[in-house]
């Protein structure tokens, strides 16, 4: 298949479970959340952007609220490793099922 210049991919995103040892808590609107998932997006310039999501510490579903990912080397490594792993999975796709 040739590359079609009219084909526009508007988003590439993956969801990554944050390993237990790397999880953290943050507060929003007076409620504390434990962050358990990253949503990682590939930006048009090739860089990665990530937001964290989680559950209220007090329990329940809570709101779907995004949080900034702290600038920690181990989280940056997780994001980069997850993106590389996802790239391999995309490259090995077998087409529509």
C-alpha angles and dihedrals in degrees: 000000000000124000110267112212089202091059110100122191106199100187144013113189138158134191117226128191110230110230113245093248092056099046121114139181130243135173132235128175091352094306125111119223133194107220112226107156137049125206106205120193129192107226122215090253091057097254123122128240124192138190126188127226132185150144132284113267089225090059133247129092100288124183125311096251127164124223133197114258110239117244096253123143093226092055092047088052091049091051093048093045092048092050092050091048091049090049089057091048091050091047091053096049116138098209128252114342 
